[in-house]
Short mmCIF file of C-alpha atoms in Angstrom, two decimals:
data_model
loop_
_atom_site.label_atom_id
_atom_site.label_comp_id
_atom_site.label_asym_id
_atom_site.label_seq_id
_atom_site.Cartn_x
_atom_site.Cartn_y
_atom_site.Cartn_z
CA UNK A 990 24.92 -24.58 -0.51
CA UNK A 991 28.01 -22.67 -1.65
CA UNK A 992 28.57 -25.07 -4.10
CA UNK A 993 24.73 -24.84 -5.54
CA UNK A 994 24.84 -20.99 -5.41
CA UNK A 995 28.16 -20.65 -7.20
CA UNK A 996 26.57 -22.85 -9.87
CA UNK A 997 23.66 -20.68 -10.07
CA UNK A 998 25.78 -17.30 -10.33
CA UNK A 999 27.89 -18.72 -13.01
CA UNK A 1000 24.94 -19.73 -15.20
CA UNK A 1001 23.27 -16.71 -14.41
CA UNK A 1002 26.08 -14.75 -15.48
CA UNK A 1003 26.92 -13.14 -12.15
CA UNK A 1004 30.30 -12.78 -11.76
CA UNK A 1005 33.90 -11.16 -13.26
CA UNK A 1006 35.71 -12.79 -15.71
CA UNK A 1007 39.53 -11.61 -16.20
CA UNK A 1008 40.88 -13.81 -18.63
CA UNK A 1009 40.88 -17.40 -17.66
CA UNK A 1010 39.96 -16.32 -14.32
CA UNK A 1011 36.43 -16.64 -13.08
CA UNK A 1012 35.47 -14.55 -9.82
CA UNK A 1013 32.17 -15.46 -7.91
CA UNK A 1014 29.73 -14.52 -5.43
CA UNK A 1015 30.79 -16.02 -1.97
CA UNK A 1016 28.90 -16.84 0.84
CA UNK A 1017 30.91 -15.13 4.49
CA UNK A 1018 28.63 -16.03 7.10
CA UNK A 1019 25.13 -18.36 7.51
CA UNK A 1020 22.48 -18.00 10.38
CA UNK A 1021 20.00 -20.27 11.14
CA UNK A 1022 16.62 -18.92 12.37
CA UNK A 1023 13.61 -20.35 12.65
CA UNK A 1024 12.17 -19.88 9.17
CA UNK A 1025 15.03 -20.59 7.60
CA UNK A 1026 18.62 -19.85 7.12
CA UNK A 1027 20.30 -15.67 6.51
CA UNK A 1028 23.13 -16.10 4.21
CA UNK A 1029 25.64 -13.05 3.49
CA UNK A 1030 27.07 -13.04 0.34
CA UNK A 1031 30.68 -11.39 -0.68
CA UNK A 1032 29.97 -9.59 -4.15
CA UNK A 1033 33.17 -9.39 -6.16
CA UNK A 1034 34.32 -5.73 -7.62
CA UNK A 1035 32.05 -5.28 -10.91
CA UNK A 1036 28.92 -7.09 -9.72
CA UNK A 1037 26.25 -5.17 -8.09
CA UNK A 1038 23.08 -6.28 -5.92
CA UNK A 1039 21.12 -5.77 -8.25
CA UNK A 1040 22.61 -8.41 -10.74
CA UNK A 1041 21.42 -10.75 -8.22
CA UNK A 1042 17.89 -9.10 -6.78
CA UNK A 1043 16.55 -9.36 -10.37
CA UNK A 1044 17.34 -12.75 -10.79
CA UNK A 1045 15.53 -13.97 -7.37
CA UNK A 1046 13.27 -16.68 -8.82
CA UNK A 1047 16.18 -18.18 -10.86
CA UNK A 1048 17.72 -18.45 -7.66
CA UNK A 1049 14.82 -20.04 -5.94
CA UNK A 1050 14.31 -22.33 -8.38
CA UNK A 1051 18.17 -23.82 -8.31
CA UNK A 1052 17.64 -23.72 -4.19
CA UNK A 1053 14.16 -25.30 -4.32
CA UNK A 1054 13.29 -22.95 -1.53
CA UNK A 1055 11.43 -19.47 -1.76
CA UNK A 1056 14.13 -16.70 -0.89
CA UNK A 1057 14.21 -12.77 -0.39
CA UNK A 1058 17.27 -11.37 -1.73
CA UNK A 1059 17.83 -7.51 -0.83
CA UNK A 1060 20.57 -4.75 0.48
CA UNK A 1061 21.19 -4.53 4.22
CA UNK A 1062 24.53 -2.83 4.72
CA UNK A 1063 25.99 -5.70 2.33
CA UNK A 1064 23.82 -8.43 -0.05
CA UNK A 1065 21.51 -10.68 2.04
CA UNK A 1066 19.99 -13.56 0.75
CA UNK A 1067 17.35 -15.02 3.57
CA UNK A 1068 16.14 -18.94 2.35
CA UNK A 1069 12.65 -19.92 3.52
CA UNK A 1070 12.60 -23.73 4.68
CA UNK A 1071 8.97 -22.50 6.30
CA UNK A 1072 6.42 -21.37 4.52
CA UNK A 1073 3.66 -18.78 4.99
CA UNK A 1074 0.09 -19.49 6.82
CA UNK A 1075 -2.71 -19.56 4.64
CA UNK A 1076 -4.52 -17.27 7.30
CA UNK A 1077 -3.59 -14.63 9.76
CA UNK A 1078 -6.52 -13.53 11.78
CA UNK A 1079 -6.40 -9.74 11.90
CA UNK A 1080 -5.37 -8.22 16.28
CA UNK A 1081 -6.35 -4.90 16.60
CA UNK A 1082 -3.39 -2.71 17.99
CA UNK A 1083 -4.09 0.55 19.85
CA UNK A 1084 -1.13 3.23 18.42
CA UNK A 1085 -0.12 6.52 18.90
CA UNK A 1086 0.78 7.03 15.17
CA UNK A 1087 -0.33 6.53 11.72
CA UNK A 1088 0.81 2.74 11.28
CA UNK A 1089 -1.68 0.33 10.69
CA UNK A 1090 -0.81 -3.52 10.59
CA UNK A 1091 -1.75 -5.25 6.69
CA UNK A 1092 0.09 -8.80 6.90
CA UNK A 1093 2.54 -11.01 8.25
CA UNK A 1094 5.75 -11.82 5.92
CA UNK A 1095 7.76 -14.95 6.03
CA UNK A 1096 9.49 -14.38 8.76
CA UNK A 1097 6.72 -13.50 11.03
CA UNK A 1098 6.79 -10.78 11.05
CA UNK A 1099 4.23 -7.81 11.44
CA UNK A 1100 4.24 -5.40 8.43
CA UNK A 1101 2.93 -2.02 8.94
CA UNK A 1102 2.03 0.35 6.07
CA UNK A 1103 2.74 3.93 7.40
CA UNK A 1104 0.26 7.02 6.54
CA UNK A 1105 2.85 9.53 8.20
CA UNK A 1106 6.16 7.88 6.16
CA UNK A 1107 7.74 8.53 2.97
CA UNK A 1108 5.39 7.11 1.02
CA UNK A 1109 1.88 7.25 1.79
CA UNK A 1110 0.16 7.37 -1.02
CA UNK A 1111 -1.23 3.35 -1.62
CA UNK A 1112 -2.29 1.70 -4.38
CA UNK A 1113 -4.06 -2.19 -3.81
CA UNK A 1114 -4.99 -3.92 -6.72
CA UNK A 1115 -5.49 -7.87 -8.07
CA UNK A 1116 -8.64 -10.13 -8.95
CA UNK A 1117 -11.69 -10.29 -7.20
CA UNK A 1118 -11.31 -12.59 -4.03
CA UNK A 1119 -7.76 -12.13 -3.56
CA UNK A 1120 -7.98 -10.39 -0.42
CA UNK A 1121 -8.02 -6.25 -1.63
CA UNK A 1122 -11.83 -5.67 -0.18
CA UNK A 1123 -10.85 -7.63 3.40
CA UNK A 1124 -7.12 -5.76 3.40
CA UNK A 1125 -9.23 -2.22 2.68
CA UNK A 1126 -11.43 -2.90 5.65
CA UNK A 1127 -8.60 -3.78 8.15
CA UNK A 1128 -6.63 -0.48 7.14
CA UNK A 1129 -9.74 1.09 7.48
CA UNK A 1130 -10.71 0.17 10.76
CA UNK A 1131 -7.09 0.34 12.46
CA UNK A 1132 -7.93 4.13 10.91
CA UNK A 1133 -11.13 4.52 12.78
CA UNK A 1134 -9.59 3.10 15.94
CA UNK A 1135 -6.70 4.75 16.02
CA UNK A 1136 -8.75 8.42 15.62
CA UNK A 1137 -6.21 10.27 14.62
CA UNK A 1138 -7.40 10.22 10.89
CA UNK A 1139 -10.57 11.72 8.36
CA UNK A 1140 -11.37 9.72 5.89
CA UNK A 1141 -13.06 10.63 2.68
CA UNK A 1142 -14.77 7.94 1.39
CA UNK A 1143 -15.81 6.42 -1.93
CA UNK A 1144 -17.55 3.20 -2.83
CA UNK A 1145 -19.63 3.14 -6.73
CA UNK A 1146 -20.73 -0.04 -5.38
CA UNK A 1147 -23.48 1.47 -3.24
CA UNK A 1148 -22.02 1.40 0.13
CA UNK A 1149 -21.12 -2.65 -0.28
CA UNK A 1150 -17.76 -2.61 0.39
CA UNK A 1151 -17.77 1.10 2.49
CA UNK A 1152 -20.93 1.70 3.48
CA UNK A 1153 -19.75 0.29 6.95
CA UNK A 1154 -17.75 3.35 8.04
CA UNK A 1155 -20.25 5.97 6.61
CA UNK A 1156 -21.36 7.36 9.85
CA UNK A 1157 -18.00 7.30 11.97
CA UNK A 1158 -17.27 10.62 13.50
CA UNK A 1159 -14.31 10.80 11.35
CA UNK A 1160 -15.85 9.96 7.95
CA UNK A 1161 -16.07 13.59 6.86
CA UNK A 1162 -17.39 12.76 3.06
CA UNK A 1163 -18.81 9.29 1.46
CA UNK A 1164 -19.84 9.20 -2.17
CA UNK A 1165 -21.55 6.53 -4.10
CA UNK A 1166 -21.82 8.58 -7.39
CA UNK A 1167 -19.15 9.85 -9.89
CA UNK A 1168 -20.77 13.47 -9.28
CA UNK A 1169 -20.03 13.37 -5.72
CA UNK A 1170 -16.53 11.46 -6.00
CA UNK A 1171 -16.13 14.65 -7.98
CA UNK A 1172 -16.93 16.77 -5.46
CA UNK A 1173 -15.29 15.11 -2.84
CA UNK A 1174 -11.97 14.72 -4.52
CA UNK A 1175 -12.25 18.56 -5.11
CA UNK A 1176 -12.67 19.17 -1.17
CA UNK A 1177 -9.69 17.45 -0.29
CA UNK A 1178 -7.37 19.11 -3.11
CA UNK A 1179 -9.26 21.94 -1.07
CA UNK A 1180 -8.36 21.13 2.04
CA UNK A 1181 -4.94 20.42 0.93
CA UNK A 1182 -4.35 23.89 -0.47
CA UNK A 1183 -5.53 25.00 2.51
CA UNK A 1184 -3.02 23.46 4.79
CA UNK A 1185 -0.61 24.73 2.60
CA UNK A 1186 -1.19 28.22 3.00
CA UNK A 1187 -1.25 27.76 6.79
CA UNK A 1188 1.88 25.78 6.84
CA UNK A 1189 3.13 28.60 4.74
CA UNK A 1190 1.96 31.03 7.05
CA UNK A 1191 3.45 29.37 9.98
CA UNK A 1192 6.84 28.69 8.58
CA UNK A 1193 6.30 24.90 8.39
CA UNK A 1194 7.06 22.21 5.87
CA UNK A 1195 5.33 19.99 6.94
CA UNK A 1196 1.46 18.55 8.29
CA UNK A 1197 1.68 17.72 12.33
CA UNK A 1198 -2.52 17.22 12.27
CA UNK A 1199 -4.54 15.06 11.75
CA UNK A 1200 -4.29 13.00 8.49
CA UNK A 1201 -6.89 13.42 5.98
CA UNK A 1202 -7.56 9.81 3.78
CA UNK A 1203 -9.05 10.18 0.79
CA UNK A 1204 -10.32 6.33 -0.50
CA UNK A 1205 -11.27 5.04 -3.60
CA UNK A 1206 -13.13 1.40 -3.94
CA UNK A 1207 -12.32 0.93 -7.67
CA UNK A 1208 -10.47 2.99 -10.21
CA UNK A 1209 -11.65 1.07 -12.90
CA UNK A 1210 -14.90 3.08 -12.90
CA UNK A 1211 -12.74 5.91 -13.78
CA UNK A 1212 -12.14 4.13 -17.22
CA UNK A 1213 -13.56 6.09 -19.97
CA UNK A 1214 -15.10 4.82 -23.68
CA UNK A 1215 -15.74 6.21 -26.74
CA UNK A 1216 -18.90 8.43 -26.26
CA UNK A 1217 -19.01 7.65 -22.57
CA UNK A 1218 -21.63 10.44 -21.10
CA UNK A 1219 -19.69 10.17 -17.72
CA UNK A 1220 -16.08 10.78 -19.27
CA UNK A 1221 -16.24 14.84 -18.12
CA UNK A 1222 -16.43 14.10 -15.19
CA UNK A 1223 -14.42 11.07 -14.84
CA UNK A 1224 -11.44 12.97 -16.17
CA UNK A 1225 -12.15 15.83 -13.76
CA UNK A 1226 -11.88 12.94 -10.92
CA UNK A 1227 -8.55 11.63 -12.31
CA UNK A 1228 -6.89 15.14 -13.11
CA UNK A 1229 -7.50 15.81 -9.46
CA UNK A 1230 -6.36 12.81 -7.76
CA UNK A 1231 -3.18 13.15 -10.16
CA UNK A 1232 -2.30 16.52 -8.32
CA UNK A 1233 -3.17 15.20 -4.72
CA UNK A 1234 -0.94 12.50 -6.19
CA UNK A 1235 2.03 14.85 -6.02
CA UNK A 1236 1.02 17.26 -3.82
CA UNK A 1237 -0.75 15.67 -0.91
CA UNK A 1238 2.28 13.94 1.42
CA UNK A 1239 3.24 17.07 3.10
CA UNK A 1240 -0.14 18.70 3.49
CA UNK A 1241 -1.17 15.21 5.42
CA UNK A 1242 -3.54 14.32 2.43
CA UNK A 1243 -3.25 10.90 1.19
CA UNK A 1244 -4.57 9.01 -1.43
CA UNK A 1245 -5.93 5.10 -0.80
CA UNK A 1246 -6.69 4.12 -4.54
CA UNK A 1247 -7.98 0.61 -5.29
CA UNK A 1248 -8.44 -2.11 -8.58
CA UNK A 1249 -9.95 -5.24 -9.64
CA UNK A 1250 -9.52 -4.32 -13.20
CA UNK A 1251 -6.00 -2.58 -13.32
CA UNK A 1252 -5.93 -0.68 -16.26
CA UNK A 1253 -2.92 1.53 -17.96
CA UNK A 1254 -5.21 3.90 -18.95
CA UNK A 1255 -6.81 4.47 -15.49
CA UNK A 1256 -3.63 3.83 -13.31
CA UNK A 1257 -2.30 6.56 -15.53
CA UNK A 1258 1.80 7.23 -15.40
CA UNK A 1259 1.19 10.45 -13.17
CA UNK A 1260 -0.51 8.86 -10.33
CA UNK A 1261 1.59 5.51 -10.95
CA UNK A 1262 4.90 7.45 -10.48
CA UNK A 1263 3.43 9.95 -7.09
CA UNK A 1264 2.42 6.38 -5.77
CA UNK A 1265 5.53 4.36 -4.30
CA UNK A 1266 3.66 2.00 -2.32
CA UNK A 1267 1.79 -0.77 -3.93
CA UNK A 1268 -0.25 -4.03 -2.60
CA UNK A 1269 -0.72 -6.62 -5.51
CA UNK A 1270 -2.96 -9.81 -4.90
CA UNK A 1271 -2.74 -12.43 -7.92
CA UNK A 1272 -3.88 -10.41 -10.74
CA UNK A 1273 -5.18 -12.54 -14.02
CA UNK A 1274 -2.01 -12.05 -16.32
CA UNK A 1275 1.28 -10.42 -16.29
CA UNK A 1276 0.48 -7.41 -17.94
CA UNK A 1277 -2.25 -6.21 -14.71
CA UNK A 1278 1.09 -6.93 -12.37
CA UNK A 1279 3.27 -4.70 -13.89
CA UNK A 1280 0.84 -1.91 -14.08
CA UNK A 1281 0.55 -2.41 -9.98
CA UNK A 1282 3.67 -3.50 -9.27
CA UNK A 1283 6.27 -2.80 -12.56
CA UNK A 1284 6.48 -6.90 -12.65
CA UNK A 1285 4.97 -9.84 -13.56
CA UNK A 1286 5.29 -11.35 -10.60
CA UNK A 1287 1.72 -10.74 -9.32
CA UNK A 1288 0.25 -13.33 -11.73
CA UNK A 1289 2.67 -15.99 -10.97
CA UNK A 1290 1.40 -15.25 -6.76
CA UNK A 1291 -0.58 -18.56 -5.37
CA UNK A 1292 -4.74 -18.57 -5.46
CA UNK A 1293 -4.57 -18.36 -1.48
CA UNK A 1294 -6.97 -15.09 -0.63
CA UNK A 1295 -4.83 -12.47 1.02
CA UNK A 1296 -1.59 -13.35 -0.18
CA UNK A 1297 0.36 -10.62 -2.13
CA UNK A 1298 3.22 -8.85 -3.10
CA UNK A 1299 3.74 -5.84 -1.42
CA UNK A 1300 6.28 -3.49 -2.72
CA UNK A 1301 8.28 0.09 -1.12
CA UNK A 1302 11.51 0.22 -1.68
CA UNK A 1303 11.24 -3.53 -2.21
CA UNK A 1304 9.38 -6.49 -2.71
CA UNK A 1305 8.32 -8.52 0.06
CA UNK A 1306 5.13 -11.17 -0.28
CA UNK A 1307 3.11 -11.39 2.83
CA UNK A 1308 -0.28 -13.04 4.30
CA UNK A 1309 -2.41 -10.02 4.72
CA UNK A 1310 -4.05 -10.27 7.74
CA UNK A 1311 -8.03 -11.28 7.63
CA UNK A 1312 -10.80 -9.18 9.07
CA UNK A 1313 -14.56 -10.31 8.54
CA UNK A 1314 -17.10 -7.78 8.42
CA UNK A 1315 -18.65 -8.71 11.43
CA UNK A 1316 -15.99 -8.60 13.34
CA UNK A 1317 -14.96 -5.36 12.07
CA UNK A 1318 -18.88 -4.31 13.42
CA UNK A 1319 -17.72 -5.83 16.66
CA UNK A 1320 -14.21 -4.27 16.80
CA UNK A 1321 -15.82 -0.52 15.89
CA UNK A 1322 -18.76 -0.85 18.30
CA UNK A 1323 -17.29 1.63 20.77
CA UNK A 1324 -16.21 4.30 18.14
CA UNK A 1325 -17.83 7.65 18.29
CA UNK A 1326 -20.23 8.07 15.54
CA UNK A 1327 -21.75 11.15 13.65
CA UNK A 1328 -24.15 13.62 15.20
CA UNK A 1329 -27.55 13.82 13.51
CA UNK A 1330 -26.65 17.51 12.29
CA UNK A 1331 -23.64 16.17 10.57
CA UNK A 1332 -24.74 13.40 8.55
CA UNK A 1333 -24.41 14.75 5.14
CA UNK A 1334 -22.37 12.89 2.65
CA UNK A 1335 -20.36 15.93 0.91
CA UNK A 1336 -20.13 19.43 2.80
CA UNK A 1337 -19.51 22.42 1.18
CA UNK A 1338 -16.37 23.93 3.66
CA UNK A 1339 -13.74 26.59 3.08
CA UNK A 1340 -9.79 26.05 3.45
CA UNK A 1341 -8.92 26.13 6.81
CA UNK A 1342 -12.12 26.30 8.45
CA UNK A 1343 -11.79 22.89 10.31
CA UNK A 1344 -8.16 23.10 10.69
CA UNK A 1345 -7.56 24.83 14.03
CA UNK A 1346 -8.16 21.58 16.02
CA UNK A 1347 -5.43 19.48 14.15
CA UNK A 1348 -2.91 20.27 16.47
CA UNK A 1349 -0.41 22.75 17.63
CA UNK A 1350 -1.55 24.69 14.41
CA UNK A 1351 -2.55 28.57 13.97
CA UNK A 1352 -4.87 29.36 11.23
CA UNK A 1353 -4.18 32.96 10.15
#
């Protein structure tokens, strides 16, 4: 292994070179587990992680193993002699937080994407049957269970893919129009101003309510043509998810933006840069990755349905887990629904109006 990695390091250009001298990365210590093997590498003086991060699948390649390389109080490099199930049947968890469970990752195990952390704002994308609908409707429903979150909701499909969760307690808006994913976007930019005049007023910098989820199917209906008769309004949709974009963390207002058809155009570079959390499923060529994921390395992903790429701080493929829509129906059975009075799609409200129920909050 040393032997094969120095190889790889020299060809790849990854190391010092004083003179006739030659200084390599060294492996220090090896751990077996049972997915594989944890090697920590030595960097010499000059060489930095990164040198070696971006050059993972060169790596892989000259291992003929998948690895992970990545920072962890020194360079790790974990090799994969196991490799990741095809399907991972979705367990509901019962939580007192915002974490909901999306996959499995080689190591098995659980990743949780966190509505309360540093990044909340999401972005899913890749090609249709690659897992974003089924991933959607597990967050979704860990969201519903967990009732500790409102969700705004917005499917141009008709209610296919959302139309599920319409008439939850906590689904405060659904729209199935651009005029009313107008609308709705505008209530939660509402809503978030509002919070931020209360946690103004109270001294605080930050939401301790209840989250407020604002989710959109497809973004690619946002994409606008010469003499489109929709592109007023499509822009107004867009300008206001841009500021919610870089606005909404702190008020507890979070955008859940989805794409078959990734687009620079839609994914624009203000809402690409307030969004630090992506999920990629194989996407049809390298230039849809990088507008998800800044890569290529989306396209290159196996056709196995839920498998993806999901990237934070870095980039980690899992096996999202898999959630039918029936049992999603089953899962949800028990979850308080809407009373006939307060059934309405969109409703008008003023900032703060709501608010005095999310917590240990004083409206003033």
């Amino acid at each position: 292994m040393q032997q094969t990695l120095a190889l790889t390091f020299d060809a790849l250009g990854i190391k010092v070179s004083r003179g006739d001298s030659v200084t390599l990365p060294t492996i220090t210590a090896q751990y077996e587990h049972e997915w594989g093997y944890r090697l920590l590498i030595k960097l010499p003086s000059g060489v930095s992680s990164a040198d070696v991060i971006k050059q993972q699948r060169a790596i892989s390649e000259a291992l003929r193993a998948d690895i992970e390389a990545y920072w962890k109080n020194g360079l790790v490099i974990d090799v994969f002699t196991r490799k990741l199930p095809a399907k991972v049947l979705y367990v509901a968890e019962k939580r007192n937080d915002w974490k909901v469970p999306i996959g499995v990752n080689r190591r098995g195990e659980t990743r949780y994407f966190d509505f309360a952390g540093p990044f909340p704002h999401l972005l899913t994308g890749g090609i249709a049957g690659g897992g974003k609908s089924v991933i959607s409707r597990g967050i979704i429903t860990s969201l519903v269970l967990g009732d500790r979150t409102d969700l705004y909701l917005c499917d141009l499909k008709g209610g296919v893919e959302l139309g599920m969760f319409r008439n939850f307690r906590c689904t405060l808006g659904f729209a199935d129009n651009l005029q009313k994913v107008a609308e709705l976007a505008e209530r939660a930019e509402r809503e978030m101003n509002g919070r931020y005049a209360i946690m103004a007023a109270n001294g605080s910098q930050d939401w301790h309510g209840r989250r407020l989820v604002f989710v959109m199917d497809e973004m690619a209906d946002l994409k606008t043509r010469p003499g489109d008769p929709e592109a007023d309004v499509k822009n107004r949709i867009k300008s206001v998810l841009t500021r919610i974009s870089a606005k909404g963390r702190a008020a507890g207002v979070i955008l859940m933006l989805s794409t078959q058809r990734p687009s620079a155009d839609v994914i624009d570079g203000l809402i690409k840069t307030n969004i630090a959390t992506s999920i990629s499923f194989k996407t049809r060529d390298g230039t849809q990755s990088r507008i998800i994921i800044d890569s290529t390395d989306a396209a290159d992903l196996p056709d196995i349905p839920g498998r993806c790429i999901y990237q934070q701080q870095n980039d980690e493929i899992l096996q999202t887990f898999l959630l039918s829509y029936e049992d999603a129906k089953k899962l949800l059975a028990n979850c308080e629904m809407k009373t006939e009075e307060n059934v309405n799609d969109v409703n008008e409200s003023q900032p703060g109006e709501s608010l005095a129920a999310y917590g240990n909050i004083t409206v003033l």
